[in-house]
Amino acid sequence: MMEMALQQAEAAAKRGEVPVGAVLVHGPSGRVLASAGNRVEELKDATAHAEMLVLRAGAGTAEYRLSDCDLYVSLEPCPMCAAAISLARIRRLYFGAYDPKSGGVEHGARIFEQPTCHHRPEVVGGIEEARAASLLRDFFAARR
Amino acid sequence: MMEMALQQAEAAAKRGEVPVGAVLVHGPSGRVLASAGNRVEELKDATAHAEMLVLRAGAGTAEYRLSDCDLYVSLEPCPMCAAAISLARIRRLYFGAYDPKSGGVEHGARIFEQPTCHHRPEVVGGIEEARAASLLRDFFAARR
């Protein structure tokens, strides 16, 4: 599943978007409910992160409760996305590269560690970290 | 403008939504770009907070930069919405009632105070606080 998230990230880079991809999976069945890359530039919407797009798409599938779903993201979610993951009651969060600059899970606001956080997913970070990180590095290097 | 946000909150309550309303205003012209109440129940989308809906609607109006815009919300934004407000580079945030349980501006994650927060709007809280708070209190009392 992280492979699919990384492919979405690569596709996002080709569209000129910051290369982050996300996949929403129904845990028990392993069915992919939604996958997306960043669409911030395309939609001119600073909130159109890959995670928000798949959470919203998943919310529309009445058959599945998001509390049975897992989210795979190529990069540590920012505080907006981390808080959205909590609100949606996602079961497990798997992410790739750590993001000391803008992450909100292991850095900064550490959303899931707040006493006011009402749902904490299980979190596994650093999956295929090197590949996820080099995608981002290459993207920003090419822009300079 | 807070009056309009409160009206959106009242309308949300009538639809069975947690009564929170938001209005996005282009600061220099005073033009209202978008207004909305919560649509979490209607869309079965835990991320469909009033603030997210108006930010997204505002992002679609190519004429206006959100960095020239102010946001009025009847309740202290949660961490998701506060982080979205930062990403969207909103100029000023005006909110009504404080939310010690789930707020993310003056409580919990205190999004704008994080060193990893890259844009901090001006914040004015407590506007028409009593009315905004009583709306919420009445709503939850009626549900019990």
CSV table of C-alpha atoms in Angstrom, one decimal:
chain,number,residue,atom,x,y,z
A,1,MET,CA,0.0,0.0,0.0
A,2,MET,CA,2.9,2.4,0.7
A,3,GLU,CA,4.0,1.6,-2.9
A,4,MET,CA,0.7,2.9,-4.2
A,5,ALA,CA,1.1,6.0,-2.0
A,6,LEU,CA,4.6,6.6,-3.4
A,7,GLN,CA,3.3,6.2,-6.9
A,8,GLN,CA,0.6,8.9,-6.2
A,9,ALA,CA,3.4,11.1,-4.8
A,10,GLU,CA,5.5,10.6,-8.0
A,11,ALA,CA,2.4,11.4,-10.2
A,12,ALA,CA,1.9,14.5,-8.1
A,13,ALA,CA,5.5,15.7,-8.7
A,14,LYS,CA,4.9,15.3,-12.4
A,15,ARG,CA,1.9,17.7,-12.1
A,16,GLY,CA,4.1,20.2,-10.3
A,17,GLU,CA,2.6,19.4,-6.9
A,18,VAL,CA,4.7,18.7,-3.7
A,19,PRO,CA,5.1,15.0,-4.0
A,20,VAL,CA,2.9,13.5,-1.3
A,21,GLY,CA,0.5,10.6,-1.9
A,22,ALA,CA,-2.1,8.9,0.3
A,23,VAL,CA,-4.1,5.7,0.1
A,24,LEU,CA,-7.2,4.8,2.3
A,25,VAL,CA,-7.7,1.1,2.8
A,26,HIS,CA,-10.5,-0.8,4.5
A,27,GLY,CA,-8.5,-2.8,7.0
A,28,PRO,CA,-10.4,-6.0,7.3
A,29,SER,CA,-10.9,-6.5,3.6
A,30,GLY,CA,-7.8,-4.8,2.3
A,31,ARG,CA,-9.9,-3.0,-0.2
A,32,VAL,CA,-8.5,0.4,-1.4
A,33,LEU,CA,-11.3,3.0,-1.0
A,34,ALA,CA,-9.4,6.0,-2.3
A,35,SER,CA,-6.0,7.1,-3.4
A,36,ALA,CA,-4.7,10.6,-4.2
A,37,GLY,CA,-1.7,12.9,-4.5
A,38,ASN,CA,-1.6,16.5,-3.5
A,39,ARG,CA,-3.8,18.8,-5.6
A,40,VAL,CA,-2.9,22.1,-3.9
A,41,GLU,CA,-1.6,23.8,-7.1
A,42,GLU,CA,-4.3,22.4,-9.3
A,43,LEU,CA,-7.2,23.4,-7.1
A,44,LYS,CA,-5.4,26.5,-5.8
A,45,ASP,CA,-6.5,25.2,-2.4
A,46,ALA,CA,-3.9,25.1,0.4
A,47,THR,CA,-6.0,22.5,2.2
A,48,ALA,CA,-6.0,20.0,-0.7
A,49,HIS,CA,-3.4,17.7,0.8
A,50,ALA,CA,-3.5,14.0,-0.3
A,51,GLU,CA,-4.7,12.9,3.1
A,52,MET,CA,-7.7,15.3,3.1
A,53,LEU,CA,-8.7,14.2,-0.4
A,54,VAL,CA,-8.8,10.5,0.5
A,55,LEU,CA,-10.5,11.0,3.8
A,56,ARG,CA,-13.2,13.0,2.0
A,57,ALA,CA,-13.6,10.5,-0.7
A,58,GLY,CA,-13.7,7.7,1.9
A,59,ALA,CA,-16.4,9.5,3.9
A,60,GLY,CA,-18.6,9.3,0.8
A,61,THR,CA,-18.5,5.4,0.8
A,62,ALA,CA,-21.4,4.6,3.1
A,63,GLU,CA,-20.5,0.9,3.2
A,64,TYR,CA,-17.3,1.4,5.2
A,65,ARG,CA,-16.7,3.0,8.5
A,66,LEU,CA,-13.5,5.0,8.6
A,67,SER,CA,-12.8,3.5,12.0
A,68,ASP,CA,-12.2,0.3,10.2
A,69,CYS,CA,-9.8,2.0,7.8
A,70,ASP,CA,-6.1,2.5,7.6
A,71,LEU,CA,-4.3,5.4,5.9
A,72,TYR,CA,-0.9,5.2,4.1
A,73,VAL,CA,0.8,8.5,3.4
A,74,SER,CA,4.3,9.0,1.9
A,75,LEU,CA,5.1,11.8,4.4
A,76,GLU,CA,4.3,12.5,8.0
A,77,PRO,CA,1.0,14.3,8.0
A,78,CYS,CA,0.9,18.0,8.9
A,79,PRO,CA,-1.2,19.1,11.9
A,80,MET,CA,-4.3,19.7,9.7
A,81,CYS,CA,-4.2,16.2,8.3
A,82,ALA,CA,-3.3,14.6,11.6
A,83,ALA,CA,-6.3,16.2,13.3
A,84,ALA,CA,-8.5,15.2,10.3
A,85,ILE,CA,-7.3,11.6,10.7
A,86,SER,CA,-8.3,11.8,14.4
A,87,LEU,CA,-11.7,13.3,13.6
A,88,ALA,CA,-12.3,10.6,11.0
A,89,ARG,CA,-11.4,7.9,13.6
A,90,ILE,CA,-8.9,6.2,11.3
A,91,ARG,CA,-7.7,2.9,12.8
A,92,ARG,CA,-4.0,3.0,11.7
A,93,LEU,CA,-1.7,5.5,10.2
A,94,TYR,CA,1.3,4.4,8.2
A,95,PHE,CA,3.6,7.1,6.9
A,96,GLY,CA,6.9,7.3,5.0
A,97,ALA,CA,9.3,10.1,5.6
A,98,TYR,CA,9.4,12.1,8.8
A,99,ASP,CA,8.8,15.9,8.4
A,100,PRO,CA,10.6,17.9,11.1
A,101,LYS,CA,9.7,21.2,9.4
A,102,SER,CA,5.9,20.8,9.0
A,103,GLY,CA,4.9,17.4,10.4
A,104,GLY,CA,2.2,17.3,13.2
A,105,VAL,CA,2.5,13.7,14.4
A,106,GLU,CA,6.1,13.3,15.6
A,107,HIS,CA,6.9,17.0,15.4
A,108,GLY,CA,5.4,20.4,16.2
A,109,ALA,CA,1.8,20.1,17.4
A,110,ARG,CA,2.1,16.3,18.0
A,111,ILE,CA,-1.6,16.2,17.5
A,112,PHE,CA,-2.2,12.6,18.8
A,113,GLU,CA,-0.4,13.3,22.1
A,114,GLN,CA,-2.6,16.3,23.0
A,115,PRO,CA,-5.0,15.6,25.9
A,116,THR,CA,-7.7,17.2,23.8
A,117,CYS,CA,-7.2,14.6,21.0
A,118,HIS,CA,-10.2,12.4,21.3
A,119,HIS,CA,-9.1,9.5,19.0
A,120,ARG,CA,-5.5,8.3,18.5
A,121,PRO,CA,-4.8,5.9,15.6
A,122,GLU,CA,-2.0,3.4,15.9
A,123,VAL,CA,1.0,5.1,14.1
A,124,VAL,CA,3.8,3.5,12.2
A,125,GLY,CA,6.3,5.9,10.7
A,126,GLY,CA,9.4,5.6,8.6
A,127,ILE,CA,8.1,3.1,6.0
A,128,GLU,CA,10.2,3.3,2.8
A,129,GLU,CA,11.5,6.5,4.4
A,130,ALA,CA,14.5,6.8,2.1
A,131,ARG,CA,12.4,6.7,-1.1
A,132,ALA,CA,9.7,9.0,0.2
A,133,ALA,CA,12.3,11.5,1.4
A,134,SER,CA,14.4,11.4,-1.8
A,135,LEU,CA,11.2,12.1,-3.9
A,136,LEU,CA,10.7,15.3,-1.9
A,137,ARG,CA,14.4,16.2,-2.0
A,138,ASP,CA,14.6,15.8,-5.8
A,139,PHE,CA,11.4,17.8,-6.2
A,140,PHE,CA,12.6,20.8,-4.2
A,141,ALA,CA,16.2,20.6,-5.6
A,142,ALA,CA,14.8,20.9,-9.2
A,143,ARG,CA,12.8,24.0,-8.2
A,144,ARG,CA,15.7,25.9,-6.9
B,1,MET,CA,-19.9,39.4,10.2
B,2,MET,CA,-20.0,37.4,13.5
B,3,GLU,CA,-23.8,37.9,13.2
B,4,MET,CA,-23.8,36.0,9.9
B,5,ALA,CA,-21.6,33.2,11.4
B,6,LEU,CA,-24.0,32.8,14.3
B,7,GLN,CA,-26.9,32.6,11.8
B,8,GLN,CA,-25.1,29.9,10.0
B,9,ALA,CA,-24.6,28.1,13.3
B,10,GLU,CA,-28.3,28.4,14.1
B,11,ALA,CA,-29.2,27.0,10.7
B,12,ALA,CA,-26.8,24.1,11.2
B,13,ALA,CA,-28.5,23.3,14.6
B,14,LYS,CA,-31.8,23.1,12.8
B,15,ARG,CA,-30.3,20.5,10.4
B,16,GLY,CA,-29.1,18.4,13.3
B,17,GLU,CA,-25.5,19.6,13.0
B,18,VAL,CA,-23.3,20.8,15.8
B,19,PRO,CA,-24.0,24.5,15.6
B,20,VAL,CA,-20.9,26.2,14.3
B,21,GLY,CA,-20.9,28.7,11.5
B,22,ALA,CA,-18.1,30.4,9.5
B,23,VAL,CA,-17.9,33.4,7.2
B,24,LEU,CA,-14.9,34.2,4.9
B,25,VAL,CA,-14.5,37.9,4.1
B,26,HIS,CA,-12.2,39.8,1.8
B,27,GLY,CA,-10.8,42.2,4.2
B,28,PRO,CA,-10.1,45.3,2.1
B,29,SER,CA,-13.4,45.3,0.3
B,30,GLY,CA,-15.5,43.7,3.1
B,31,ARG,CA,-17.0,41.4,0.5
B,32,VAL,CA,-18.3,38.1,1.8
B,33,LEU,CA,-16.7,35.3,-0.2
B,34,ALA,CA,-18.3,32.3,1.4
B,35,SER,CA,-20.4,31.3,4.5
B,36,ALA,CA,-21.3,27.9,5.8
B,37,GLY,CA,-22.4,25.9,8.8
B,38,ASN,CA,-21.2,22.5,9.8
B,39,ARG,CA,-22.2,19.7,7.3
B,40,VAL,CA,-20.6,16.8,9.1
B,41,GLU,CA,-23.8,14.8,9.5
B,42,GLU,CA,-25.2,15.7,6.1
B,43,LEU,CA,-22.0,14.7,4.2
B,44,LYS,CA,-21.1,11.9,6.7
B,45,ASP,CA,-17.7,13.6,6.6
B,46,ALA,CA,-16.0,14.3,9.9
B,47,THR,CA,-13.8,16.9,8.3
B,48,ALA,CA,-16.7,19.0,6.9
B,49,HIS,CA,-16.4,21.7,9.5
B,50,ALA,CA,-17.7,25.1,8.7
B,51,GLU,CA,-14.2,26.6,8.5
B,52,MET,CA,-13.0,23.9,6.0
B,53,LEU,CA,-16.0,24.5,3.8
B,54,VAL,CA,-15.5,28.3,3.5
B,55,LEU,CA,-11.8,28.0,3.1
B,56,ARG,CA,-12.3,25.6,0.2
B,57,ALA,CA,-15.0,27.7,-1.3
B,58,GLY,CA,-12.8,30.7,-1.0
B,59,ALA,CA,-9.9,28.9,-2.6
B,60,GLY,CA,-12.0,28.6,-5.7
B,61,THR,CA,-12.4,32.4,-6.1
B,62,ALA,CA,-9.3,33.2,-8.2
B,63,GLU,CA,-9.9,37.0,-7.8
B,64,TYR,CA,-9.1,37.1,-4.1
B,65,ARG,CA,-6.0,35.9,-2.3
B,66,LEU,CA,-6.9,34.3,1.0
B,67,SER,CA,-4.0,36.2,2.6
B,68,ASP,CA,-6.2,39.3,2.2
B,69,CYS,CA,-9.1,37.5,3.9
B,70,ASP,CA,-10.5,37.3,7.4
B,71,LEU,CA,-12.4,34.4,8.8
B,72,TYR,CA,-15.3,34.7,11.4
B,73,VAL,CA,-16.2,31.5,13.2
B,74,SER,CA,-18.8,31.1,16.0
B,75,LEU,CA,-16.5,28.7,17.9
B,76,GLU,CA,-12.7,28.4,18.5
B,77,PRO,CA,-11.4,26.3,15.6
B,78,CYS,CA,-10.2,22.8,16.3
B,79,PRO,CA,-6.6,21.9,15.4
B,80,MET,CA,-7.6,20.7,11.9
B,81,CYS,CA,-9.3,24.0,11.1
B,82,ALA,CA,-6.6,26.1,12.8
B,83,ALA,CA,-3.9,24.4,10.8
B,84,ALA,CA,-6.0,24.9,7.6
B,85,ILE,CA,-6.4,28.6,8.4
B,86,SER,CA,-2.6,28.8,8.7
B,87,LEU,CA,-2.0,26.9,5.4
B,88,ALA,CA,-4.5,29.2,3.7
B,89,ARG,CA,-2.6,32.3,5.1
B,90,ILE,CA,-5.8,33.9,6.4
B,91,ARG,CA,-5.1,37.4,7.6
B,92,ARG,CA,-7.3,37.6,10.7
B,93,LEU,CA,-9.3,35.1,12.7
B,94,TYR,CA,-12.3,36.2,14.7
B,95,PHE,CA,-14.0,33.6,16.8
B,96,GLY,CA,-16.9,33.5,19.3
B,97,ALA,CA,-16.9,30.9,22.1
B,98,TYR,CA,-13.7,29.4,23.5
B,99,ASP,CA,-13.6,25.6,23.3
B,100,PRO,CA,-11.5,24.1,26.1
B,101,LYS,CA,-12.5,20.5,25.1
B,102,SER,CA,-11.6,20.5,21.4
B,103,GLY,CA,-10.2,23.9,20.5
B,104,GLY,CA,-6.8,24.2,18.9
B,105,VAL,CA,-6.1,27.9,19.1
B,106,GLU,CA,-6.1,28.8,22.7
B,107,HIS,CA,-6.3,25.2,23.9
B,108,GLY,CA,-4.8,21.8,23.2
B,109,ALA,CA,-2.4,21.9,20.2
B,110,ARG,CA,-2.3,25.7,20.2
B,111,ILE,CA,-1.5,25.5,16.5
B,112,PHE,CA,-0.4,29.1,15.9
B,113,GLU,CA,2.1,29.0,18.8
B,114,GLN,CA,4.0,26.0,17.4
B,115,PRO,CA,7.5,26.8,16.0
B,116,THR,CA,6.5,24.7,13.0
B,117,CYS,CA,3.6,27.0,12.3
B,118,HIS,CA,4.6,28.9,9.2
B,119,HIS,CA,1.8,31.6,9.2
B,120,ARG,CA,0.0,33.0,12.2
B,121,PRO,CA,-3.1,35.0,11.6
B,122,GLU,CA,-4.1,37.8,14.0
B,123,VAL,CA,-6.5,36.3,16.4
B,124,VAL,CA,-9.4,37.9,18.2
B,125,GLY,CA,-11.4,35.5,20.4
B,126,GLY,CA,-14.5,35.8,22.6
B,127,ILE,CA,-16.7,37.8,20.2
B,128,GLU,CA,-20.4,37.4,21.1
B,129,GLU,CA,-19.1,34.6,23.2
B,130,ALA,CA,-22.3,34.2,25.4
B,131,ARG,CA,-24.5,33.8,22.4
B,132,ALA,CA,-22.2,31.4,20.6
B,133,ALA,CA,-21.7,29.3,23.7
B,134,SER,CA,-25.5,29.2,24.6
B,135,LEU,CA,-26.2,27.9,21.0
B,136,LEU,CA,-23.9,25.0,21.6
B,137,ARG,CA,-25.2,24.4,25.2
B,138,ASP,CA,-28.8,24.4,24.1
B,139,PHE,CA,-28.0,22.0,21.2
B,140,PHE,CA,-26.3,19.5,23.4
B,141,ALA,CA,-28.8,19.8,26.2
B,142,ALA,CA,-31.6,19.0,23.7
B,143,ARG,CA,-29.8,15.8,22.6
B,144,ARG,CA,-29.4,14.3,26.1
